[in-house]
Coordinates of N, CA and C in Angstrom, one line a residue:
M768 N -4.4 31.8 31.8 CA -4.0 30.5 31.2 C -2.8 30.7 30.3
D769 N -1.8 30.1 30.5 CA -0.8 30.2 29.6 C -0.7 29.4 28.4
A770 N 0.2 29.6 27.2 CA -0.1 28.9 26.0 C 0.0 27.4 26.2
F771 N 0.8 26.9 26.8 CA 0.9 25.4 27.2 C -0.4 24.9 27.8
A772 N -0.9 25.6 28.9 CA -2.2 25.1 29.4 C -3.3 25.2 28.2
R773 N -3.4 26.2 27.5 CA -4.5 26.5 26.5 C -4.3 25.2 25.4
R774 N -3.0 24.9 24.7 CA -2.7 23.6 24.2 C -3.2 22.4 24.6
K775 N -2.9 22.3 26.1 CA -3.1 21.0 26.7 C -4.9 21.0 26.9
A776 N -5.5 22.1 27.3 CA -6.9 22.0 27.5 C -7.7 21.8 26.0
D777 N -7.2 22.3 25.1 CA -7.8 22.0 23.7 C -7.7 20.6 23.3
T778 N -6.5 20.1 23.6 CA -6.1 18.5 23.2 C -6.8 17.8 23.9
L779 N -7.1 18.0 25.2 CA -7.8 16.9 26.0 C -9.2 17.1 25.8
A780 N -9.9 18.4 25.3 CA -11.1 18.4 24.9 C -11.4 17.5 23.7
E781 N -10.3 17.5 22.7 CA -10.6 16.7 21.4 C -10.5 15.3 21.7
L782 N -9.5 14.9 22.7 CA -9.5 13.4 23.0 C -10.7 13.0 23.7
A783 N -11.5 13.7 24.4 CA -12.7 13.5 25.1 C -13.7 12.9 24.0
I784 N -13.6 13.6 22.8 CA -14.8 13.2 21.9 C -13.8 12.2 20.8
D785 N -12.8 11.4 21.2 CA -12.2 10.5 20.4 C -11.5 11.1 19.2
G786 N -11.1 12.4 19.4 CA -10.3 13.0 18.2 C -9.0 13.3 19.0
G787 N -8.3 14.6 18.3 CA -7.3 15.2 19.0 C -5.8 14.6 18.9
D788 N -5.7 13.4 18.2 CA -4.6 12.6 18.2 C -4.2 12.9 16.8
F789 N -2.9 13.3 16.6 CA -2.4 13.5 15.2 C -1.7 12.5 14.7
S790 N -1.8 11.2 15.1 CA -1.4 10.1 14.3 C -2.1 9.8 13.1
R791 N -1.7 8.8 12.1 CA -2.4 8.7 11.1 C -3.8 8.2 11.3
A792 N -4.3 7.4 12.3 CA -5.5 7.0 12.5 C -6.4 8.3 13.0
G793 N -5.9 9.3 13.8 CA -6.8 10.2 13.9 C -7.3 10.1 15.3
H794 N -7.2 9.1 16.2 CA -7.7 8.7 17.3 C -6.7 7.9 18.3
V795 N -6.9 7.7 19.5 CA -6.1 6.9 20.3 C -6.5 5.5 20.4
D796 N -5.6 4.7 19.9 CA -5.9 3.2 19.8 C -6.4 2.5 21.4
E797 N -7.2 1.5 21.4 CA -7.7 1.2 22.5 C -6.7 0.6 23.4
R798 N -5.5 0.1 23.0 CA -4.3 -0.5 23.6 C -3.6 0.7 24.3
A799 N -3.5 1.9 23.7 CA -2.8 2.9 24.2 C -3.5 3.9 25.2
R800 N -4.8 3.7 25.5 CA -5.5 4.6 26.1 C -5.2 4.6 27.7
P801 N -4.8 3.5 28.3 CA -4.3 3.8 29.5 C -2.9 4.6 29.7
V802 N -2.0 4.4 28.8 CA -0.8 5.1 29.0 C -1.0 6.6 28.7
V803 N -1.8 6.9 27.6 CA -2.2 8.3 27.4 C -3.0 8.9 28.4
A804 N -3.9 8.3 29.2 CA -4.6 8.8 30.3 C -3.5 9.2 31.4
L805 N -2.7 8.2 31.6 CA -1.6 8.4 32.6 C -1.0 9.6 32.2
V806 N -0.3 9.8 31.4 CA 0.7 10.9 30.9 C -0.2 12.2 31.0
N807 N -1.4 12.2 30.4 CA -2.2 13.5 30.5 C -2.6 13.8 31.9
R808 N -2.6 13.0 32.8 CA -3.1 13.4 34.3 C -1.9 14.3 34.8
H809 N -0.7 14.2 34.4 CA 0.4 14.9 34.9 C 0.3 16.6 34.4
P810 N 0.4 17.4 35.4 CA 0.1 18.8 34.8 C 1.2 19.4 33.9
D811 N 2.4 18.7 33.9 CA 3.5 19.2 33.1 C 3.4 18.5 31.5
F812 N 2.4 17.8 31.3 CA 2.6 16.9 29.9 C 1.1 16.7 29.3
F813 N 1.1 16.8 27.9 CA 0.0 16.1 27.3 C 0.4 15.4 25.9
T814 N -0.3 14.4 25.7 CA 0.0 13.6 24.5 C -0.5 14.5 23.3
T815 N 0.3 14.4 22.1 CA -0.2 14.9 21.0 C -0.4 13.8 19.8
S816 N 0.3 12.7 19.9 CA -0.1 11.6 19.1 C 0.4 10.2 19.6
S817 N -0.2 9.1 19.1 CA 0.3 7.9 19.6 C -0.2 6.8 18.7
C818 N 0.5 5.6 19.0 CA 0.3 4.3 18.3 C 0.6 3.3 19.2
A819 N -0.2 2.2 19.6 CA -0.1 1.3 20.5 C 1.0 0.1 19.9
G820 N 1.1 0.1 18.5 CA 1.8 -0.7 17.9 C 0.9 -1.6 16.8
R821 N 1.5 -2.0 15.7 CA 0.5 -2.6 14.7 C 1.3 -3.4 13.9
V822 N 0.6 -4.5 13.5 CA 1.0 -5.5 12.3 C 0.2 -4.9 11.1
S823 N 0.9 -4.7 10.1 CA 0.1 -4.4 8.7 C 1.2 -4.9 7.6
V824 N 0.0 -5.0 6.5 CA 0.8 -5.3 5.1 C 0.4 -4.0 4.5
F825 N 1.6 -3.3 4.0 CA 1.5 -2.0 3.3 C 1.8 -2.2 1.9
A826 N 1.1 -1.4 1.0 CA 1.4 -1.6 -0.3 C 1.9 -0.3 -0.8
D827 N 3.3 -0.2 -1.4 CA 3.9 0.9 -2.0 C 3.1 1.4 -3.1
P828 N 3.1 3.0 -3.1 CA 2.3 3.4 -4.5 C 3.0 2.8 -5.7
T829 N 2.1 2.9 -6.8 CA 2.4 2.3 -8.2 C 2.0 3.5 -9.2
T830 N 2.3 3.2 -10.4 CA 2.1 4.3 -11.3 C 0.5 4.3 -11.2
A831 N -0.3 3.1 -11.3 CA -1.7 3.0 -11.4 C -2.3 3.7 -10.1
T832 N -1.9 3.5 -8.9 CA -2.4 4.2 -7.7 C -2.1 5.9 -7.8
R833 N -1.0 6.2 -8.2 CA -0.7 7.6 -8.4 C -1.6 8.3 -9.5
A834 N -1.8 7.5 -10.5 CA -2.9 8.0 -11.6 C -4.2 8.1 -11.1
A835 N -4.4 7.2 -10.0 CA -5.9 7.4 -9.3 C -6.0 8.4 -8.3
G836 N -5.0 9.1 -8.1 CA -4.9 10.4 -7.2 C -4.5 10.1 -5.8
M837 N -4.0 8.8 -5.7 CA -3.4 8.4 -4.3 C -2.0 9.1 -4.2
K838 N -1.7 9.7 -3.0 CA -0.4 10.4 -3.0 C 0.7 9.4 -2.4
G839 N 0.2 8.5 -1.8 CA 1.2 7.6 -1.0 C 0.6 6.1 -1.1
G840 N 1.3 5.4 -0.3 CA 0.8 4.0 -0.5 C -0.5 3.8 0.5
E841 N -0.8 2.4 0.8 CA -1.9 2.1 1.3 C -1.8 0.9 2.3
W842 N -2.6 0.9 3.4 CA -2.6 -0.6 4.1 C -3.5 -1.3 3.6
V843 N -3.3 -2.7 3.2 CA -4.1 -3.5 2.7 C -4.6 -4.4 3.8
Y844 N -3.8 -4.2 5.0 CA -4.1 -5.1 6.2 C -3.5 -4.3 7.3
V845 N -4.3 -4.2 8.4 CA -3.7 -3.3 9.7 C -4.4 -3.9 11.0
N846 N -3.8 -4.0 12.0 CA -4.4 -4.6 13.2 C -3.5 -4.2 14.4
H847 N -4.1 -3.5 15.3 CA -3.4 -3.0 16.4 C -3.6 -4.3 17.6
D848 N -4.2 -5.4 17.4 CA -4.0 -6.4 18.3 C -3.1 -7.5 17.5
P849 N -2.9 -8.6 18.1 CA -2.2 -9.6 17.3 C -2.7 -9.9 15.9
A850 N -1.9 -10.2 15.1 CA -2.6 -10.5 13.5 C -3.1 -11.7 13.4
D851 N -4.1 -12.0 12.7 CA -4.7 -13.3 12.2 C -4.0 -13.6 10.9
A852 N -3.3 -14.8 10.7 CA -2.6 -15.1 9.6 C -3.4 -15.5 8.4
A853 N -4.8 -15.8 8.8 CA -5.6 -16.2 7.7 C -6.2 -14.8 7.0
D854 N -6.5 -13.8 7.8 CA -6.7 -12.5 7.4 C -5.6 -11.9 6.5
V855 N -4.4 -12.0 7.0 CA -3.3 -11.5 6.1 C -3.2 -12.2 4.9
L856 N -3.2 -13.4 4.7 CA -3.2 -14.3 3.6 C -4.4 -13.8 2.6
A857 N -5.5 -13.6 3.2 CA -6.6 -13.2 2.5 C -6.5 -11.8 1.7
A858 N -5.9 -10.9 2.5 CA -5.4 -9.5 2.0 C -4.4 -9.6 1.0
V859 N -3.6 -10.4 1.3 CA -2.3 -10.3 -0.1 C -3.1 -11.2 -1.2
R860 N -3.9 -12.2 -1.1 CA -4.5 -12.7 -2.3 C -5.4 -11.7 -2.9
S861 N -6.0 -10.9 -2.1 CA -7.2 -10.0 -2.8 C -6.4 -8.9 -3.5
K862 N -5.2 -8.4 -3.0 CA -4.5 -7.4 -3.5 C -3.8 -7.8 -4.9
L863 N -3.4 -9.2 -4.9 CA -2.8 -9.7 -6.1 C -3.8 -10.3 -7.0
G864 N -5.2 -9.9 -6.8 CA -6.1 -10.4 -7.8 C -6.4 -12.0 -7.8
A865 N -5.9 -12.6 -6.7 CA -5.8 -14.0 -6.6 C -6.9 -14.6 -5.7
S866 N -8.0 -13.8 -5.4 CA -9.1 -14.0 -4.6 C -10.4 -14.0 -5.3
D867 N -11.3 -14.9 -5.0 CA -12.7 -14.8 -5.7 C -13.7 -14.1 -5.0
A868 N -13.2 -13.5 -3.8 CA -14.1 -12.6 -2.8 C -14.5 -11.3 -3.5
A869 N -15.6 -11.0 -3.2 CA -16.1 -9.5 -3.6 C -15.1 -8.4 -3.2
G870 N -14.7 -7.5 -4.2 CA -13.8 -6.6 -4.0 C -12.4 -6.6 -4.1
A871 N -12.1 -8.2 -4.7 CA -10.6 -8.2 -4.9 C -10.2 -7.5 -6.0
S872 N -8.8 -7.0 -5.9 CA -8.3 -6.1 -6.7 C -7.8 -6.7 -8.1
A873 N -7.9 -6.0 -9.0 CA -7.3 -6.3 -10.4 C -5.9 -6.4 -10.1
P874 N -5.0 -7.4 -10.8 CA -3.6 -7.4 -10.5 C -3.0 -6.1 -11.0
D875 N -2.1 -5.7 -10.2 CA -1.3 -4.5 -10.6 C 0.3 -5.1 -10.7
P876 N 0.8 -5.0 -11.9 CA 2.2 -5.5 -12.2 C 3.3 -4.9 -11.3
E877 N 3.1 -3.7 -10.8 CA 3.9 -3.1 -10.0 C 3.8 -3.3 -8.6
C878 N 2.7 -4.1 -8.2 CA 2.4 -4.3 -6.7 C 3.6 -4.8 -5.9
T879 N 3.8 -4.0 -4.8 CA 4.9 -4.4 -3.9 C 4.2 -4.4 -2.5
L880 N 4.4 -5.5 -1.8 CA 3.9 -5.5 -0.4 C 4.8 -5.6 0.7
V881 N 4.9 -4.9 1.8 CA 5.6 -5.3 2.9 C 5.0 -5.6 4.2
L882 N 5.2 -6.7 4.8 CA 4.9 -6.9 6.1 C 5.5 -6.2 7.2
R883 N 4.8 -5.5 8.0 CA 5.6 -4.7 9.1 C 4.9 -5.1 10.4
F884 N 5.8 -4.9 11.3 CA 5.5 -4.7 12.7 C 6.1 -3.3 13.2
E885 N 5.2 -2.5 13.7 CA 5.8 -1.2 14.2 C 5.1 -0.9 15.7
P886 N 6.2 -0.7 16.5 CA 6.2 -0.7 17.9 C 5.3 0.6 18.5
F887 N 5.0 0.7 19.7 CA 4.2 1.6 20.4 C 5.2 2.9 20.1
I888 N 4.5 4.0 20.0 CA 5.3 5.2 20.0 C 4.3 6.5 20.4
L889 N 4.8 7.3 21.1 CA 4.1 8.3 21.9 C 4.7 9.6 21.7
S890 N 4.0 10.8 21.5 CA 4.6 12.0 21.2 C 4.0 13.0 22.3
V891 N 4.8 13.4 23.2 CA 4.2 14.3 24.3 C 4.8 15.7 24.4
E892 N 4.1 16.6 24.6 CA 4.4 18.0 24.7 C 4.6 18.3 26.2
A893 N 6.0 18.6 26.5 CA 6.4 19.0 28.1 C 6.2 20.4 28.3
K894 N 5.8 20.9 29.3 CA 5.9 22.3 29.8 C 7.2 22.9 30.0
T895 N 8.1 22.2 30.4 CA 9.4 22.6 30.6 C 10.5 21.6 30.1
T896 N 11.8 22.1 29.7 CA 12.8 21.1 29.2 C 13.1 20.3 30.2
R897 N 13.2 20.6 31.7 CA 13.5 19.8 32.8 C 12.2 18.7 32.8
A898 N 11.1 19.0 32.6 CA 10.2 17.8 32.7 C 10.3 17.1 31.6
G899 N 10.6 17.4 30.4 CA 10.8 16.6 29.3 C 12.0 15.7 29.4
A900 N 13.0 16.3 30.1 CA 14.3 15.3 30.2 C 13.9 14.3 31.2
A901 N 13.1 14.5 32.1 CA 12.8 13.5 33.2 C 11.8 12.3 32.5
L902 N 11.0 12.8 31.5 CA 10.1 11.9 30.9 C 10.9 10.9 29.9
V903 N 12.0 11.6 29.2 CA 12.9 10.8 28.5 C 13.4 9.7 29.3
A904 N 14.1 10.2 30.6 CA 14.9 9.2 31.3 C 13.8 7.9 31.8
A905 N 12.6 8.3 32.0 CA 11.7 7.3 32.3 C 11.5 6.4 31.3
A906 N 11.2 6.9 30.1 CA 11.1 6.1 29.0 C 12.3 5.3 28.6
R907 N 13.5 5.7 28.7 CA 14.6 4.9 28.6 C 14.9 3.9 29.6
D908 N 14.5 4.1 30.7 CA 14.4 3.2 31.8 C 13.6 1.9 31.4
A909 N 12.5 2.2 30.7 CA 11.5 1.1 30.3 C 11.9 0.5 29.1
G910 N 13.0 0.8 28.4 CA 13.6 0.1 27.3 C 13.4 0.9 26.0
Y911 N 12.7 2.1 26.2 CA 12.8 3.2 25.0 C 13.9 3.7 24.8
R912 N 14.8 3.1 24.2 CA 16.1 3.7 24.1 C 16.3 4.8 23.1
E913 N 15.3 4.8 22.1 CA 15.4 5.8 21.1 C 14.7 7.1 21.3
S914 N 14.2 7.2 22.5 CA 13.4 8.3 22.9 C 14.4 9.6 23.0
G915 N 13.6 10.6 22.9 CA 14.5 12.1 22.8 C 13.4 13.3 23.0
V916 N 14.0 14.4 23.0 CA 13.3 15.7 23.4 C 13.7 16.8 22.2
T917 N 12.8 17.2 21.7 CA 13.2 18.4 20.7 C 12.6 19.6 21.3
A918 N 13.6 20.6 21.8 CA 13.2 21.8 22.3 C 13.4 22.9 21.3
C919 N 12.4 23.9 21.4 CA 12.4 25.1 20.8 C 12.0 26.1 21.5
D920 N 12.0 27.5 21.0 CA 11.4 28.5 21.8 C 10.1 28.4 22.5
R921 N 9.2 27.7 21.9 CA 7.8 27.6 22.3 C 7.3 26.2 22.8
R922 N 7.9 25.1 22.2 CA 7.3 23.9 22.6 C 8.5 22.9 22.9
K923 N 8.2 22.1 23.8 CA 9.3 20.9 24.0 C 8.5 19.5 23.7
I924 N 9.0 19.0 22.7 CA 8.2 17.6 22.3 C 9.3 16.4 22.6
I925 N 8.6 15.5 23.2 CA 9.3 14.2 23.5 C 8.7 13.0 22.6
A926 N 9.6 12.5 21.9 CA 9.2 11.3 21.5 C 9.6 9.9 22.3
V927 N 8.7 9.1 22.6 CA 8.8 7.8 23.3 C 9.0 6.7 22.2
R928 N 10.0 6.1 22.1 CA 10.0 5.2 20.9 C 11.0 4.1 21.1
C929 N 11.0 2.9 20.6 CA 12.0 2.0 20.6 C 12.2 1.2 19.2
S930 N 13.1 0.2 19.3 CA 13.3 -0.6 18.2 C 12.9 -1.8 17.9
I931 N 11.7 -2.2 18.6 CA 11.0 -3.6 18.4 C 10.2 -3.5 17.2
R932 N 10.8 -3.6 16.1 CA 10.0 -3.7 14.6 C 10.6 -4.6 13.7
M933 N 9.9 -4.8 12.6 CA 10.3 -5.6 11.4 C 9.6 -5.1 10.3
E934 N 10.2 -5.3 9.3 CA 9.8 -5.1 8.0 C 10.3 -6.0 6.9
V935 N 9.3 -6.8 6.1 CA 9.7 -7.6 5.4 C 9.0 -7.6 4.1
P936 N 9.8 -7.5 2.9 CA 9.1 -7.3 1.6 C 8.6 -8.9 1.3
I937 N 7.4 -9.0 1.0 CA 6.6 -10.4 0.8 C 6.3 -10.3 -0.9
V938 N 6.0 -9.3 -1.4 CA 5.5 -9.2 -3.0 C 6.5 -7.9 -3.4
S939 N 7.2 -8.2 -4.7 CA 7.9 -7.2 -5.3 C 7.4 -7.1 -6.9
R940 N 6.9 -6.0 -7.4 CA 6.4 -5.9 -8.4 C 5.5 -7.1 -9.0
G941 N 4.6 -7.4 -8.1 CA 3.5 -8.5 -8.6 C 4.2 -10.0 -8.3
V942 N 5.3 -10.1 -7.9 CA 6.0 -11.4 -7.7 C 6.0 -11.7 -6.2
R943 N 5.5 -12.8 -5.8 CA 5.6 -13.3 -4.4 C 6.9 -13.7 -4.1
L944 N 7.6 -13.1 -3.0 CA 8.7 -13.5 -2.5 C 8.8 -14.5 -1.4
V945 N 7.8 -14.7 -0.9 CA 7.7 -15.8 0.1 C 6.3 -16.7 -0.1
S946 N 6.5 -18.0 0.3 CA 5.3 -18.7 0.1 C 4.4 -18.5 1.2
E947 N 3.2 -19.1 1.1 CA 2.1 -18.8 2.0 C 2.7 -19.5 3.4
D948 N 3.2 -20.4 3.4 CA 3.4 -21.1 4.7 C 4.6 -20.1 5.4
A949 N 5.4 -19.7 4.7 CA 6.5 -18.6 5.2 C 5.7 -17.6 5.7
L950 N 4.8 -17.0 4.9 CA 4.0 -15.7 5.4 C 3.4 -16.1 6.7
V951 N 3.0 -17.2 6.9 CA 2.2 -17.5 8.2 C 3.3 -17.4 9.2
R952 N 4.5 -18.1 9.0 CA 5.5 -18.1 10.2 C 5.9 -16.5 10.4
L953 N 6.0 -15.6 9.3 CA 6.4 -14.2 9.6 C 5.2 -13.5 10.5
V954 N 4.2 -13.9 10.2 CA 3.0 -13.3 11.0 C 3.2 -13.8 12.4
E955 N 3.8 -15.0 12.5 CA 3.9 -15.5 14.0 C 5.1 -14.6 14.7
I956 N 6.1 -14.3 13.9 CA 7.3 -13.5 14.3 C 6.7 -12.1 14.9
A957 N 5.8 -11.6 13.9 CA 5.3 -10.2 14.1 C 4.5 -10.4 15.5
N958 N 3.7 -11.3 15.6 CA 2.9 -11.2 17.0 C 3.8 -11.7 18.1
E959 N 5.1 -12.2 18.0 CA 5.9 -12.4 19.1 C 6.3 -11.1 19.3
K960 N 6.7 -10.2 18.5 CA 7.1 -8.7 18.8 C 6.0 -8.0 19.4
H961 N 4.9 -8.1 18.8 CA 3.6 -7.6 19.6 C 3.5 -7.9 21.1
A962 N 3.9 -9.1 21.4 CA 3.8 -9.4 22.7 C 5.0 -8.7 23.7
L963 N 6.1 -8.6 23.1 CA 7.4 -7.9 23.6 C 6.9 -6.4 23.6
N964 N 6.3 -5.8 22.7 CA 5.9 -4.4 22.6 C 5.0 -4.2 23.8
A965 N 3.8 -5.0 24.1 CA 3.0 -4.9 25.0 C 3.6 -5.0 26.5
A966 N 4.6 -5.8 26.7 CA 5.3 -5.8 28.0 C 6.1 -4.7 28.3
R967 N 6.7 -4.2 27.1 CA 7.4 -2.9 27.3 C 6.6 -1.8 27.7
M968 N 5.3 -1.7 27.2 CA 4.5 -0.6 27.5 C 4.0 -0.7 29.0
E969 N 4.1 -1.8 29.6 CA 3.6 -2.0 30.8 C 4.8 -1.7 31.7
R970 N 5.9 -1.8 31.3 CA 7.1 -1.4 32.1 C 7.2 0.3 32.1
F971 N 6.7 0.9 31.0 CA 6.7 2.1 30.8 C 5.9 2.8 32.0
V972 N 4.6 2.2 32.1 CA 3.8 2.6 33.2 C 4.5 2.6 34.6
V973 N 5.3 1.6 34.8 CA 5.9 1.5 36.0 C 7.0 2.7 36.2
T974 N 7.9 2.8 35.2 CA 8.9 3.7 35.1 C 8.4 5.2 35.3
F975 N 7.2 5.3 34.5 CA 6.6 6.7 34.7 C 6.0 7.0 36.3
A976 N 5.4 6.1 36.7 CA 4.9 6.0 38.1 C 6.0 6.3 39.1
K977 N 7.2 5.5 38.8 CA 8.3 5.8 39.8 C 9.0 7.2 39.7
A978 N 8.9 7.8 38.5 CA 9.4 9.1 38.3 C 8.5 10.2 38.8
F979 N 7.1 9.9 38.5 CA 6.3 11.1 38.7 C 5.1 10.8 39.7
G980 N 5.1 9.8 40.3 CA 4.1 9.5 41.4 C 3.1 8.4 41.1
A981 N 3.1 7.5 42.1 CA 2.2 6.4 41.9 C 0.7 6.8 41.9
D982 N 0.6 8.0 42.5 CA -0.9 8.5 42.4 C -1.5 8.7 41.2
L983 N -0.5 9.0 40.2 CA -1.0 9.1 38.8 C -1.4 7.9 38.2
V984 N -0.9 6.8 38.4 CA -1.5 5.3 38.2 C -2.8 5.0 38.7
R985 N -3.0 5.5 40.1 CA -4.4 5.2 40.7 C -5.4 6.0 40.1
A986 N -5.0 7.1 39.8 CA -6.0 8.2 39.1 C -6.4 7.7 37.6
A987 N -5.4 7.3 36.9 CA -5.6 6.8 35.5 C -6.4 5.4 35.7
S988 N -6.4 4.7 36.7 CA -7.1 3.4 36.8 C -8.7 3.8 37.2
A989 N -8.6 4.7 38.1 CA -10.0 5.2 38.6 C -10.8 5.8 37.4
G990 N -10.0 6.3 36.7 CA -10.7 7.0 35.4 C -11.1 5.9 34.3
G991 N -10.7 4.7 34.3 CA -11.3 3.8 33.4 C -10.4 3.8 32.2
G992 N -9.3 4.5 32.1 CA -8.4 4.5 30.8 C -9.0 5.6 29.9
D993 N -9.9 6.5 30.3 CA -10.3 7.5 29.5 C -9.2 8.3 29.1
A994 N -8.9 8.6 27.7 CA -7.7 9.2 27.3 C -7.6 10.6 27.6
G995 N -8.9 11.2 27.6 CA -9.0 12.7 27.9 C -9.3 13.1 29.1
A996 N -9.5 12.0 30.2 CA -10.1 12.3 31.5 C -8.9 13.0 32.2

């Protein structure tokens, strides 16, 4: 077994127990499982990390959070499905200390919150540069125009990615920048991007099948979308 085959076998073994994904979540999102399973069925590829796309509210680090030992910021809300505006509002209120709910935070005068939509992203190791280039071409045909391959002596890593994203500051240093009605509308816009993202993922399945064989799609469907199968 060569080095690529060993790395792939090790990764698929981890995926089989819902690990082995080097994204922040540490596992494959439910919505990404069919795509991950499809790619992993090809002998020249295996996935190393993925995210199906998410709507989140991210809190930047502050003096208080750094003093508490946090190295970076934190999600105060995150959802890989379309976001619920009421849940987003509740998370923002809680972070600002404006909620009576249990666990509401004490106000932090440096609190800065950003509403984000981040699209599907997939990192794949290819056995050869030629296979990696073919995968990049399939990804770009599906609309993932920012995709590319990084090749070195040992590994060829492909990033499948696109620009369907948004990032809107909603709180700056404890001051709300948008009304709650405006925040509801921003969540609606994020969910519209979520729908576009889902459609583009479906197109990627089609272009991958066109490039590498429709039999892989049938095999992934027969496997029930198991990321490690």
